[in-house]
mmCIF file of C-alpha atoms in Angstrom:
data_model
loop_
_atom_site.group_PDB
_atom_site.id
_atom_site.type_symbol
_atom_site.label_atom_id
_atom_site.label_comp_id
_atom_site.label_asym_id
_atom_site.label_seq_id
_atom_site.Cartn_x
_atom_site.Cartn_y
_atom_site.Cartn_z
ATOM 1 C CA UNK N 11 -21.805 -62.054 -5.152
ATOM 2 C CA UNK N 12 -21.831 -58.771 -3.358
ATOM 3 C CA UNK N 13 -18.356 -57.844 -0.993
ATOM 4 C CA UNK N 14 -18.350 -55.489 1.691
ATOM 5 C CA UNK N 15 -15.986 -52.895 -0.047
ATOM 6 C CA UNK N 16 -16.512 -52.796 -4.339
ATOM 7 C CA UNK N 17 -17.735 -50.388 -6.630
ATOM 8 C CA UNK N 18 -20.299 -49.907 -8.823
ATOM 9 C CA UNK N 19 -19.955 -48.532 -12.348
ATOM 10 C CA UNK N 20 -22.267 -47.150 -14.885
ATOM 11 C CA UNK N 21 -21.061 -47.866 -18.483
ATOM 12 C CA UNK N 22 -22.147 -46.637 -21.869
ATOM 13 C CA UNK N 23 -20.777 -48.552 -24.886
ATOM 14 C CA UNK N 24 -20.961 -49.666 -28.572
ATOM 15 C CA UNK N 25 -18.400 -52.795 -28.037
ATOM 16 C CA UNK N 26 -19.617 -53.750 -24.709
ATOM 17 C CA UNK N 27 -18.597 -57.116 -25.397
ATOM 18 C CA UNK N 28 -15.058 -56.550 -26.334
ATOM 19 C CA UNK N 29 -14.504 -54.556 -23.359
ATOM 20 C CA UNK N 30 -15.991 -56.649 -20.613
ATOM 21 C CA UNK N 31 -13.735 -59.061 -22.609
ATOM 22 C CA UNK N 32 -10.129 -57.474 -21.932
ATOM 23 C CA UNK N 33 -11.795 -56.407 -18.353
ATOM 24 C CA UNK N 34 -12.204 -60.259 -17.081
ATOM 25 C CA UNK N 35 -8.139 -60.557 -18.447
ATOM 26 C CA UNK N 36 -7.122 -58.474 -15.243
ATOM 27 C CA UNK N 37 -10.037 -57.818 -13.064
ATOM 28 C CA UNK N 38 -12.949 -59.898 -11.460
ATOM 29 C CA UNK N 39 -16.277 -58.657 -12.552
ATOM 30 C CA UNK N 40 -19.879 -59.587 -10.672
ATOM 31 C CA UNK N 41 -23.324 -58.588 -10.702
ATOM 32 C CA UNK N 42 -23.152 -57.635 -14.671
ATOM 33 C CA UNK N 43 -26.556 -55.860 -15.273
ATOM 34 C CA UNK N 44 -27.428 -55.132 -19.033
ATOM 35 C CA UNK N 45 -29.861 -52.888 -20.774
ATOM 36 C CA UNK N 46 -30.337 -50.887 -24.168
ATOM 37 C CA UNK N 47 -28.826 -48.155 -22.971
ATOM 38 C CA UNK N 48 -26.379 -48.603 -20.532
ATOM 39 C CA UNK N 49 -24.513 -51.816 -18.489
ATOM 40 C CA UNK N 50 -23.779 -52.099 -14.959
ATOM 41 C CA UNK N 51 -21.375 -54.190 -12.750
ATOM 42 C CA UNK N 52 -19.455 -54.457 -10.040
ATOM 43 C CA UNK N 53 -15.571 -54.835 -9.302
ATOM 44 C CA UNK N 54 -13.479 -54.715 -6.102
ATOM 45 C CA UNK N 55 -12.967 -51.425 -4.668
ATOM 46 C CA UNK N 56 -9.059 -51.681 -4.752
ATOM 47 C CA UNK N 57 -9.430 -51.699 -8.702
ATOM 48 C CA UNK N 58 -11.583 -49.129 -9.344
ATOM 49 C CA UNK N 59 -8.576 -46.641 -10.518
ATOM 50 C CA UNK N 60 -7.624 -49.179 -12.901
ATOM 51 C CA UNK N 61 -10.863 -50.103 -13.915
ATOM 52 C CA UNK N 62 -11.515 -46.166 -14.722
ATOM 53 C CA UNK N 63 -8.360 -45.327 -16.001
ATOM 54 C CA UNK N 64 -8.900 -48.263 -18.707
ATOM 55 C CA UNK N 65 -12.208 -47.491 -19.654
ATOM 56 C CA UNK N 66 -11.593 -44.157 -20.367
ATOM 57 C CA UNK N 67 -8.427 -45.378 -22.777
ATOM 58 C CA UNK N 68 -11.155 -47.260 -24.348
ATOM 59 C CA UNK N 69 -13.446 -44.707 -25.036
ATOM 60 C CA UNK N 70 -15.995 -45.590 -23.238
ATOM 61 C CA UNK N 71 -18.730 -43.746 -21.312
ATOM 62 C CA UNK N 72 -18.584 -43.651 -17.728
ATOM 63 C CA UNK N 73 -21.862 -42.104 -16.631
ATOM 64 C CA UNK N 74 -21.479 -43.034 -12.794
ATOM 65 C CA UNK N 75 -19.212 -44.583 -10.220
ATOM 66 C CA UNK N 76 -20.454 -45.655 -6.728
ATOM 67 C CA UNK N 77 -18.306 -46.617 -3.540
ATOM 68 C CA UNK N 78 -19.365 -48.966 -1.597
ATOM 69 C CA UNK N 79 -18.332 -50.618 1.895
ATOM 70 C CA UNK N 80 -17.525 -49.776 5.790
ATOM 71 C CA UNK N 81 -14.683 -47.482 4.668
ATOM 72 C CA UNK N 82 -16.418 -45.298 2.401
ATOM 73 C CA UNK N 83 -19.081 -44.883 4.975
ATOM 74 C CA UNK N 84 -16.378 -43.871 7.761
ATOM 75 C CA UNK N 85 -15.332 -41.068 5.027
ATOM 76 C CA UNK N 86 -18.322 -39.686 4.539
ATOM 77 C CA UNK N 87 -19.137 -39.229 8.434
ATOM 78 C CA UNK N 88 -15.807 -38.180 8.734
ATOM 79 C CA UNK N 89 -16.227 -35.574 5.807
ATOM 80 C CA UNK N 90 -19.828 -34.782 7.529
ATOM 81 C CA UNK N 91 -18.102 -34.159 10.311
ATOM 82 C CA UNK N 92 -15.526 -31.974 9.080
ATOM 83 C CA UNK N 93 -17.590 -30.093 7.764
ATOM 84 C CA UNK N 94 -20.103 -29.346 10.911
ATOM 85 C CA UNK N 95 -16.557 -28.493 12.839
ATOM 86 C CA UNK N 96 -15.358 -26.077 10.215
ATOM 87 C CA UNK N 97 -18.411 -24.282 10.594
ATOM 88 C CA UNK N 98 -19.096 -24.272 14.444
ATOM 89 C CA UNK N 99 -15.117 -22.966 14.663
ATOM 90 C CA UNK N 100 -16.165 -20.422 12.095
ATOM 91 C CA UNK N 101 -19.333 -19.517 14.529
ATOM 92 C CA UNK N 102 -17.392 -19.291 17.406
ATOM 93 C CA UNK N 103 -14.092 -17.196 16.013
ATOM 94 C CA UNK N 104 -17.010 -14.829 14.099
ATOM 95 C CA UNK N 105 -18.234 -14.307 17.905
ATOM 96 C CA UNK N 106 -15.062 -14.291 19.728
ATOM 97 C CA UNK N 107 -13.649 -11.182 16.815
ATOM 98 C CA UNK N 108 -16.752 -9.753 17.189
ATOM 99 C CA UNK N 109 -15.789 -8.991 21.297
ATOM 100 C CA UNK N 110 -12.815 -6.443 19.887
ATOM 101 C CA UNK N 111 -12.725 -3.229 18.536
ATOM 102 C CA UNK N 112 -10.359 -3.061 15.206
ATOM 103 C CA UNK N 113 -10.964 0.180 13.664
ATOM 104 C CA UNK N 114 -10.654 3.962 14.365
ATOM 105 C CA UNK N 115 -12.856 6.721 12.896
ATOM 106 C CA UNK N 116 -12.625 9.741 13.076
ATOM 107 C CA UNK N 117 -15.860 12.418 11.778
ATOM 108 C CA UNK N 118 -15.949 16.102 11.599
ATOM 109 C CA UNK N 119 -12.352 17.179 11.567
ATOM 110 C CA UNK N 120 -11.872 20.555 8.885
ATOM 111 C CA UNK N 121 -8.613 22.054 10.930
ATOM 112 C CA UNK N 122 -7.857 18.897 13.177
ATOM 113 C CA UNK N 123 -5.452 16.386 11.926
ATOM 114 C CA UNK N 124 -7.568 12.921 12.287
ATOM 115 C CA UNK N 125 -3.901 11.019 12.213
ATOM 116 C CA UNK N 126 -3.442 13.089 15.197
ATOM 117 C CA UNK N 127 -6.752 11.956 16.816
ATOM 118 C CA UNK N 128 -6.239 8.355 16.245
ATOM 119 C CA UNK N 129 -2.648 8.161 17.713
ATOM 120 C CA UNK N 130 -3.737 10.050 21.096
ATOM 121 C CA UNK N 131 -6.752 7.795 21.548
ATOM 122 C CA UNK N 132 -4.282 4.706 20.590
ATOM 123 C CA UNK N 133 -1.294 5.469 22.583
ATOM 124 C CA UNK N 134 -3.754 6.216 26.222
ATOM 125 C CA UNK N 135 -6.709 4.012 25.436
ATOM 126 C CA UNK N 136 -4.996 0.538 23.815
ATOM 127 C CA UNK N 137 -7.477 -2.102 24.937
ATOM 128 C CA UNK N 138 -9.158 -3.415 22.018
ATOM 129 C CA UNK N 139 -11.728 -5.206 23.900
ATOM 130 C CA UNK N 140 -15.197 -3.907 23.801
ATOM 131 C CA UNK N 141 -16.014 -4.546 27.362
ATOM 132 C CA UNK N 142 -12.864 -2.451 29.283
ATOM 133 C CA UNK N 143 -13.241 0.374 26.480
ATOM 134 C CA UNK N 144 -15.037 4.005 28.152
ATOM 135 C CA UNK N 145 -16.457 6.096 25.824
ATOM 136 C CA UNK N 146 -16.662 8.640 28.423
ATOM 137 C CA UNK N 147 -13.010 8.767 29.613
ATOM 138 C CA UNK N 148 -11.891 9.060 25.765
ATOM 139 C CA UNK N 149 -14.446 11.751 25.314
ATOM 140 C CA UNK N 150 -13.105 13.902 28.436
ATOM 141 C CA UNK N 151 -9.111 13.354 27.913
ATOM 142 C CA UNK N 152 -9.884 14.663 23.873
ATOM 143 C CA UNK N 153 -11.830 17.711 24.765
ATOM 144 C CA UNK N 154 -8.975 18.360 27.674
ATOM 145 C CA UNK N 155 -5.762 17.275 25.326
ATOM 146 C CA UNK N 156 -7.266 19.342 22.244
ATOM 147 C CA UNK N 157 -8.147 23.402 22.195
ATOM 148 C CA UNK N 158 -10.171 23.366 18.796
ATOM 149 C CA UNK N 159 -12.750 20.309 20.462
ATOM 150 C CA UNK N 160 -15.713 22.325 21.234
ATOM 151 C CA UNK N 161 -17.533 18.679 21.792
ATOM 152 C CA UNK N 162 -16.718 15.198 21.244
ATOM 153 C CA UNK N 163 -18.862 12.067 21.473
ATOM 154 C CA UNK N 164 -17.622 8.314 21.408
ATOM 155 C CA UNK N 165 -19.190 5.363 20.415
ATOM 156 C CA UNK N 166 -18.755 1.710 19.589
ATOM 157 C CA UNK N 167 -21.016 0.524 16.113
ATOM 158 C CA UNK N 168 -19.996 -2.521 15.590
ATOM 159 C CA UNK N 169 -16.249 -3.226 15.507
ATOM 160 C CA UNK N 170 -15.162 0.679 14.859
ATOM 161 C CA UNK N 171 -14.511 3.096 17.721
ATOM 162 C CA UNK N 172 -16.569 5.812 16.119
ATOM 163 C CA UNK N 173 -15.082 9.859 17.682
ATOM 164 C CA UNK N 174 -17.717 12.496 15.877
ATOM 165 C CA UNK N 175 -16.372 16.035 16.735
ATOM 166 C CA UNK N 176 -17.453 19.437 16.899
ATOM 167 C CA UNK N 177 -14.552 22.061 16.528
ATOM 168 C CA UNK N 178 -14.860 25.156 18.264
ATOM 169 C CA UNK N 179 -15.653 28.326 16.601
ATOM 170 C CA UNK N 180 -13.231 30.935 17.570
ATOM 171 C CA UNK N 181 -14.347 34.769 17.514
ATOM 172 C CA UNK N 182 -12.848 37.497 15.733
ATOM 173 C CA UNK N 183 -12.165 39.187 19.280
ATOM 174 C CA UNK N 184 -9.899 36.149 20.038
ATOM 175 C CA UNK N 185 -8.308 36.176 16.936
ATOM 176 C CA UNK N 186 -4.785 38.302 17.981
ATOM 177 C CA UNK N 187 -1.497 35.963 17.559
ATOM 178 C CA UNK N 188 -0.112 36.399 14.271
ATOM 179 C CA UNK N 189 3.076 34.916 12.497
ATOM 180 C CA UNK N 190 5.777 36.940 10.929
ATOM 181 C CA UNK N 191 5.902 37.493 6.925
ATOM 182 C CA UNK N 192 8.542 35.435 5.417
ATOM 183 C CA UNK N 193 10.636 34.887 2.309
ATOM 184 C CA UNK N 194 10.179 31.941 0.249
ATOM 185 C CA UNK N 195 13.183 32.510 -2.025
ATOM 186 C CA UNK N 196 16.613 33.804 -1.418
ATOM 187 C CA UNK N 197 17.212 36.454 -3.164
ATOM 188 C CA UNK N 198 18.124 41.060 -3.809
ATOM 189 C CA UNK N 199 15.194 42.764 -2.603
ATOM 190 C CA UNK N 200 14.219 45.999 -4.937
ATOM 191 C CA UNK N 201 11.251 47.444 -3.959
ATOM 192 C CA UNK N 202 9.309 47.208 -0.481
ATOM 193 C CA UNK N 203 5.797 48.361 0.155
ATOM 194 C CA UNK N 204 5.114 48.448 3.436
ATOM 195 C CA UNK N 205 0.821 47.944 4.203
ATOM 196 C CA UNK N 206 0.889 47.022 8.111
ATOM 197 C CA UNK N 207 3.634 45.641 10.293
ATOM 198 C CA UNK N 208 6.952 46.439 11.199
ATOM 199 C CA UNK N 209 9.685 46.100 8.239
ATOM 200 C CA UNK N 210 12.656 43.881 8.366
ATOM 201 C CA UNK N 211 14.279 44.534 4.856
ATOM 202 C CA UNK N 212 15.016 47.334 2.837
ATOM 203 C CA UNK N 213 16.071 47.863 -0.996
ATOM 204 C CA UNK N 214 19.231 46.377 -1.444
ATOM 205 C CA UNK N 215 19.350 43.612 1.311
ATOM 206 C CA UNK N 216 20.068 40.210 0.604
ATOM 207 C CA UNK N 217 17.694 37.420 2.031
ATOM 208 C CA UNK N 218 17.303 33.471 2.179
ATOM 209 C CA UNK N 219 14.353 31.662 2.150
ATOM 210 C CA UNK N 220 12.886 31.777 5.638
ATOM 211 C CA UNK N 221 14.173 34.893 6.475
ATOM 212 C CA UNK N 222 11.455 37.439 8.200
ATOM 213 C CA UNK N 223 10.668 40.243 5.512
ATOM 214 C CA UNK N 224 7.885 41.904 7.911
ATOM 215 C CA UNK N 225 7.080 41.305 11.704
ATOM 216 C CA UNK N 226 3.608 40.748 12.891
ATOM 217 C CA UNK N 227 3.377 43.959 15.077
ATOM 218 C CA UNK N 228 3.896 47.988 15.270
ATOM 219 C CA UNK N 229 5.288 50.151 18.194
ATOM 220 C CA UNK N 230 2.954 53.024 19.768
ATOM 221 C CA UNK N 231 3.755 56.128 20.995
ATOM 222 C CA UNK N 232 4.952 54.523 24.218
ATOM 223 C CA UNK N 233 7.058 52.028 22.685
ATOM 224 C CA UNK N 234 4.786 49.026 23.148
ATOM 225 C CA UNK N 235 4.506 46.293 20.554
ATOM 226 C CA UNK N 236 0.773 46.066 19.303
ATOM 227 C CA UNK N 237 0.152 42.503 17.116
ATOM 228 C CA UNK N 238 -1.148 43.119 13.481
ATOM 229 C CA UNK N 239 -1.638 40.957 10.461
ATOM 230 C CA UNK N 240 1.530 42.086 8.580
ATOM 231 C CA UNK N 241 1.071 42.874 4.933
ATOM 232 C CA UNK N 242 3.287 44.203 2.181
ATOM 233 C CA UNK N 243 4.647 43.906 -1.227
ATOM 234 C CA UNK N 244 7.917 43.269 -1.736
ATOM 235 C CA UNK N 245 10.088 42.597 -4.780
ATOM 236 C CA UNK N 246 13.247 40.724 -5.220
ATOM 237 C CA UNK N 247 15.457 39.188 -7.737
ATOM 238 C CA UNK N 248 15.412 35.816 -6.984
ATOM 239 C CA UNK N 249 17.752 33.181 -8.111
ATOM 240 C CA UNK N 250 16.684 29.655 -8.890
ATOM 241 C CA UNK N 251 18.898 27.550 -9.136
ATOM 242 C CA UNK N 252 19.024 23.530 -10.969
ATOM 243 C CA UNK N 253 21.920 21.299 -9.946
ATOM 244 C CA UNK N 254 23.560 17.846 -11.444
ATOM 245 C CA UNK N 255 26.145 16.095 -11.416
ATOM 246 C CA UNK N 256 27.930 13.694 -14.011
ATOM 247 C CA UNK N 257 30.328 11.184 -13.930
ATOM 248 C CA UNK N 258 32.631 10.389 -16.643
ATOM 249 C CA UNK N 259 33.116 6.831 -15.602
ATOM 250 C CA UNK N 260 30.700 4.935 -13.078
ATOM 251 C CA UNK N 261 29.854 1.519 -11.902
ATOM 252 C CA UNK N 262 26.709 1.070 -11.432
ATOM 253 C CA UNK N 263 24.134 -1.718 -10.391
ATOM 254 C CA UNK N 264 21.233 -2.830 -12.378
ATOM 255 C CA UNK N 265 18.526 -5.373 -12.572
ATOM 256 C CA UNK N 266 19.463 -7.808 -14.951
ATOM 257 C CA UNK N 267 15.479 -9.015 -15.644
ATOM 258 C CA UNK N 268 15.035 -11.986 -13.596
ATOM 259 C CA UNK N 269 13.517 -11.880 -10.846
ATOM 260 C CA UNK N 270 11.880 -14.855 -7.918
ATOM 261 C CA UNK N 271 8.831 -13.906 -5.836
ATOM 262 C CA UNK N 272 7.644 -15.479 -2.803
ATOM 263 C CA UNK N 273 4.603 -14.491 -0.670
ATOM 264 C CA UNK N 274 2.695 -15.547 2.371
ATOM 265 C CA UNK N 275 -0.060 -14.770 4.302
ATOM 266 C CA UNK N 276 -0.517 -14.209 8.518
ATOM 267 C CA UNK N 277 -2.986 -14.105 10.589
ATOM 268 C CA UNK N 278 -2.630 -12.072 13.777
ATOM 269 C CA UNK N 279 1.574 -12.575 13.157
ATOM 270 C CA UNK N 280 1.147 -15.542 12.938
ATOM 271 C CA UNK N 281 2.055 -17.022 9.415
ATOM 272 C CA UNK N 282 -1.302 -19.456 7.753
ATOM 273 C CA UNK N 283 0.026 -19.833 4.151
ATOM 274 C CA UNK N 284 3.608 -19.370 2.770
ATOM 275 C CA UNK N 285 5.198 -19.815 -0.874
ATOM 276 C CA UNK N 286 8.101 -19.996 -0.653
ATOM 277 C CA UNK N 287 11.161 -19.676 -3.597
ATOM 278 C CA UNK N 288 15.159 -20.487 -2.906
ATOM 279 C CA UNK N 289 16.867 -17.187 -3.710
ATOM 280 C CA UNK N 290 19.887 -18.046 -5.763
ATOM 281 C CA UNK N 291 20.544 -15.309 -6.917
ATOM 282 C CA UNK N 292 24.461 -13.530 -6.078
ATOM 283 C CA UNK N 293 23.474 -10.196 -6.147
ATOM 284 C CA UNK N 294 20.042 -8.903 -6.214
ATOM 285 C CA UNK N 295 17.745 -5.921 -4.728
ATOM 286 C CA UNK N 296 14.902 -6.756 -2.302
ATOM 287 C CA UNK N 297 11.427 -5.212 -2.353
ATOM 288 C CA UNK N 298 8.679 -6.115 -0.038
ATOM 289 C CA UNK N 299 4.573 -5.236 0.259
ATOM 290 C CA UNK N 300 2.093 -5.950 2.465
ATOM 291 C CA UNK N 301 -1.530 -5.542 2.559
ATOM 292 C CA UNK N 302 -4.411 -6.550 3.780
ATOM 293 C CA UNK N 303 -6.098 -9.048 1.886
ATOM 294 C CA UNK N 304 -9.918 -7.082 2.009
ATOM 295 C CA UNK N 305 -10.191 -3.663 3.151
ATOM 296 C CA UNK N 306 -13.568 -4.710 5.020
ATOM 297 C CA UNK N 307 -13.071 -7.550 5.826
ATOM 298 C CA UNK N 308 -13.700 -8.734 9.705
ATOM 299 C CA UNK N 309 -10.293 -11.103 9.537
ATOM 300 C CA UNK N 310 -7.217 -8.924 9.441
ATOM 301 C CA UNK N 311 -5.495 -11.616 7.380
ATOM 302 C CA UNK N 312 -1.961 -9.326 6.047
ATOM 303 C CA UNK N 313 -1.002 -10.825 2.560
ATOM 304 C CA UNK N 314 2.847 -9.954 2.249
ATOM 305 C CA UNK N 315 4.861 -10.229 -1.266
ATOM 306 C CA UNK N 316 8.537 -10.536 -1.388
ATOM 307 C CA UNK N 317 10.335 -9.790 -4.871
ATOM 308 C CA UNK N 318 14.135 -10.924 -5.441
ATOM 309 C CA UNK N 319 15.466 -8.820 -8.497
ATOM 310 C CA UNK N 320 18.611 -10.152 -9.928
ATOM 311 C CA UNK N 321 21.281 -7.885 -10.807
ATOM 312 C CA UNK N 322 24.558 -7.265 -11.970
ATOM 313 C CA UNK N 323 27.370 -4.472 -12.208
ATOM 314 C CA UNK N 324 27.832 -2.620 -15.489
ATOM 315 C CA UNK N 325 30.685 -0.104 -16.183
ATOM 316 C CA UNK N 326 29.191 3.014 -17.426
ATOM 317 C CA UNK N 327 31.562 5.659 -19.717
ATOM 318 C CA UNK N 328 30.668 9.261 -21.587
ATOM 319 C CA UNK N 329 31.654 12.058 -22.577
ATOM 320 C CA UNK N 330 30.699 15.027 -20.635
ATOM 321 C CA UNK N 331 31.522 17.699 -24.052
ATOM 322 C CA UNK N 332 28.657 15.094 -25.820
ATOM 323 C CA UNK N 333 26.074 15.676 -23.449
ATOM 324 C CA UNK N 334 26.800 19.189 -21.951
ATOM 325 C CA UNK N 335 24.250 20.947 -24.152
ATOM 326 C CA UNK N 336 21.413 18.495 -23.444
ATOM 327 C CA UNK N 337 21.966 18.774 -19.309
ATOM 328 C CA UNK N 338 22.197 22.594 -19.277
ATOM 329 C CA UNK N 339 18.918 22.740 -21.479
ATOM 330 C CA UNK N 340 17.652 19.907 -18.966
ATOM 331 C CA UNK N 341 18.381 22.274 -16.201
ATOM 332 C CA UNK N 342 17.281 25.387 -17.940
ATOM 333 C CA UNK N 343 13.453 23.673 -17.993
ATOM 334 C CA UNK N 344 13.771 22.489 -14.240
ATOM 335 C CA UNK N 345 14.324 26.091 -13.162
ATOM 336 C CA UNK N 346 11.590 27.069 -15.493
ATOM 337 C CA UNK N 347 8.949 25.173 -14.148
ATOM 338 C CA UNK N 348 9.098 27.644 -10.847
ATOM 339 C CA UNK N 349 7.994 30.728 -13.108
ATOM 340 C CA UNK N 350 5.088 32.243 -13.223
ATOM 341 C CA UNK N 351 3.292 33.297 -16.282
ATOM 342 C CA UNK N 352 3.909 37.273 -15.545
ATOM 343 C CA UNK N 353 7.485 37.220 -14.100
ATOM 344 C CA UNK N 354 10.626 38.642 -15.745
ATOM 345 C CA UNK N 355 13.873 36.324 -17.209
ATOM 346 C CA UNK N 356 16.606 39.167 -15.959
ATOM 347 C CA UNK N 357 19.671 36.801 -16.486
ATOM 348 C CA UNK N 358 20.601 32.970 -17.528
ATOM 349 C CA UNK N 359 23.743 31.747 -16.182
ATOM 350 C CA UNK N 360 25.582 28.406 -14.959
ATOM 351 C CA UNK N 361 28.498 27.057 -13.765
ATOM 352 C CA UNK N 362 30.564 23.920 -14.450
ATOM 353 C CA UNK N 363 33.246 22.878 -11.689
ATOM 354 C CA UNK N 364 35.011 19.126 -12.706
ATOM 355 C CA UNK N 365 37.574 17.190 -9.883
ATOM 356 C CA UNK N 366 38.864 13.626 -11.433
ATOM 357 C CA UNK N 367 35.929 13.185 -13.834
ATOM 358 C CA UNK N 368 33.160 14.145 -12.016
ATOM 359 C CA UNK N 369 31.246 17.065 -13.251
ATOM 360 C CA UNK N 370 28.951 19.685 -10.795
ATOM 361 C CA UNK N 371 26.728 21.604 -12.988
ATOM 362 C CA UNK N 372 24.637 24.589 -11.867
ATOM 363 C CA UNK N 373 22.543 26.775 -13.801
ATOM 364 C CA UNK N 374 20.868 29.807 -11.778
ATOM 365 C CA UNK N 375 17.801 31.862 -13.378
ATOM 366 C CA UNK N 376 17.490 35.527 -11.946
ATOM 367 C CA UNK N 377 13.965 36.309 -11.943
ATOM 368 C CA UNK N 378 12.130 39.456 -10.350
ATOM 369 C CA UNK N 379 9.399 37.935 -7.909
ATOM 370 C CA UNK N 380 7.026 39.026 -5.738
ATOM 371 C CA UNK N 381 8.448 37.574 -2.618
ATOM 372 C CA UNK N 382 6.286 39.097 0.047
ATOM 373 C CA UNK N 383 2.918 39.833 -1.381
ATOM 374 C CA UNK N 384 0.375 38.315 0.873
ATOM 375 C CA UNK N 385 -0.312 38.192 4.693
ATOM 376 C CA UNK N 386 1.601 36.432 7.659
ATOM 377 C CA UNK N 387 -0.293 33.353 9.041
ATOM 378 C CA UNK N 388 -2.319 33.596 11.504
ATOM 379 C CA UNK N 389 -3.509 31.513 14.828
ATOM 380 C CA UNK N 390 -5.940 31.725 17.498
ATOM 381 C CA UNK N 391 -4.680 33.568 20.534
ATOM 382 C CA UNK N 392 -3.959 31.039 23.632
#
């Protein structure tokens, strides 16, 4: 006898006989088929978990299992179903993304910032969607909001905003705004070779870095300033100086090793996916990353990764005379690292100041630089 709602299994066994024996104990068994090589029957569908679960404590070979009845039929229609609506949604949200505009770029910037580009076009142009977007207005307000656009074109491929510029070419005869030559060191100037521009320092003045050394001009005859590219060489002995400062006695925070993590992922803000871990912890530092889950990819789903780092507070004590040698050697190859190979060592020196067990240390390198060699910067004239 056949019921509406049963299964049908597929069995492979030695001891056929002994199983179907313990099987009739619990279960009622129809529509036994037997071959050679494998047996079939039937049980109610409600069993069918047990039925499995006690063949395969039995050893035996289950080569199929078959669901039959009204509600297996619903599920698979249902399932069918599911499926066809998963991917007509898909169809539709593939369309409706493809409507937008999601991406800036930016070709044929050499002096232009592109960073610069993209923010001006996002803060006056922010509509996304492809049909309220002109190319033409973006075009004209770039070539009238930036000098060095000698053309611009705009177009939409795809779902970038594609801006392909031309910078203009500016001719020598233009060319007449210069900056001022300035110090990158403080320092004793000792020599000062004046090429073109008006001097600012002579032998024996002290400067800071920043400070003009030449200015980009000269005074005729008639006591008008004429702009130049200033040049010079100029000497100095520079001081570089390395700074630290140790405590004695300190409490500090650290990480004690533990740590909980939970993440989650959003879609347009809003959130699609979350793990999420109970931080127990007392005390503990924070850190937290997001990115986007592919770098091409059409959905701007934004994967973000929250870290929990236990930790604790240690009390920290030493002995400044133990370690004094190793910090000013520490500081002597910090101020070392700003040489270059040619330059002369004139003096080594440092300080050590100390209020209520805190140490400042300071160790200063005099050094004879060229402080000056090279040419002010220079921009197009306005």
């Amino acid at each position: 006898m056949k019921k509406n709602n049963n299964s049908h299994f597929k069995i492979k066994s030695l001891n056929k006989e002994k199983i179907f024996n313990k099987l009739s104990k619990f279960f009622h068994i129809y529509n036994i088929k037997e071959n050679s090589d494998f047996t079939e029957f039937e049980i109610d569908e409600s069993d069918s978990i047990k039925v499995e679960k006690f063949l395969q404590e039995n050893r035996t070979n289950i080569l199929e299992i078959k669901h039959n009845g009204l509600k297996y039929k619903l599920f698979k229609i249902l399932k069918m179903w599911g499926i066809i609506s998963g991917c007509v949604l898909s169809l539709v949200f593939c369309f409706l993304q493809n409507l937008f505009v999601w991406k800036i770029d930016v070709w044929g910037c050499e002096s232009l910032n592109k960073s610069e580009v993209i923010s001006f076009v996002k803060n006056n142009f922010s509509n996304i969607y492809k049909g309220s977007i002109d190319t033409k207005a973006i075009e004209i307000e770039l070539k009238n909001n930036f000098e060095n656009i000698s053309s611009v074109s705009v177009a939409i491929v795809g779902q970038s905003l594609i801006i392909n510029i031309n910078e203009a070419v500016i001719p020598d005869e233009m060319q007449g705004k210069f900056e001022p030559l300035l110090s990158e060191y403080d320092g004793l100037i000792t020599s000062v070779d004046l090429v073109q521009g008006t001097a600012n320092v002579k032998v024996g003045d002290i400067v800071k870095k920043g400070d003009v050394l030449v200015y980009p001009y000269i005074v005729d005859g008639d006591g008008d300033k004429m702009p130049v590219q200033p040049k010079a060489e100029i000497k100095a002995e520079v001081w570089i100086k390395s700074e630290e400062t140790f405590y004695e006695y300190q409490i500090k925070e650290v990480r004690t090793g533990k740590k909980i993590e939970c993440s989650s992922v959003s879609l347009f803000g809003i959130e699609i996916y979350s793990n999420t871990n109970n931080n127990k912890f007392e005390n503990y530092q924070m850190e937290k990353n997001s990115v986007f889950l592919a770098k091409n990819n059409f959905l701007p789903l934004l994967y973000t990764k929250i870290t929990f780092y236990e930790t604790k507070t240690i009390e920290i004590e030493r002995n400044f005379e133990d370690e004094k040698e190793n910090i000013i050697e520490k500081l002597r190859q910090n101020s070392l690292i700003y040489l270059a190979g040619n330059e002369i060592i004139l003096s080594e020196n440092y300080n050590i100041n100390e209020s209520n067990g805190v140490y400042f240390i300071s160790f200063i390198l005099t050094v004879e630089k060229d402080i000056g060699e090279g040419y002010g910067y220079q921009f197009p004239q306005s």
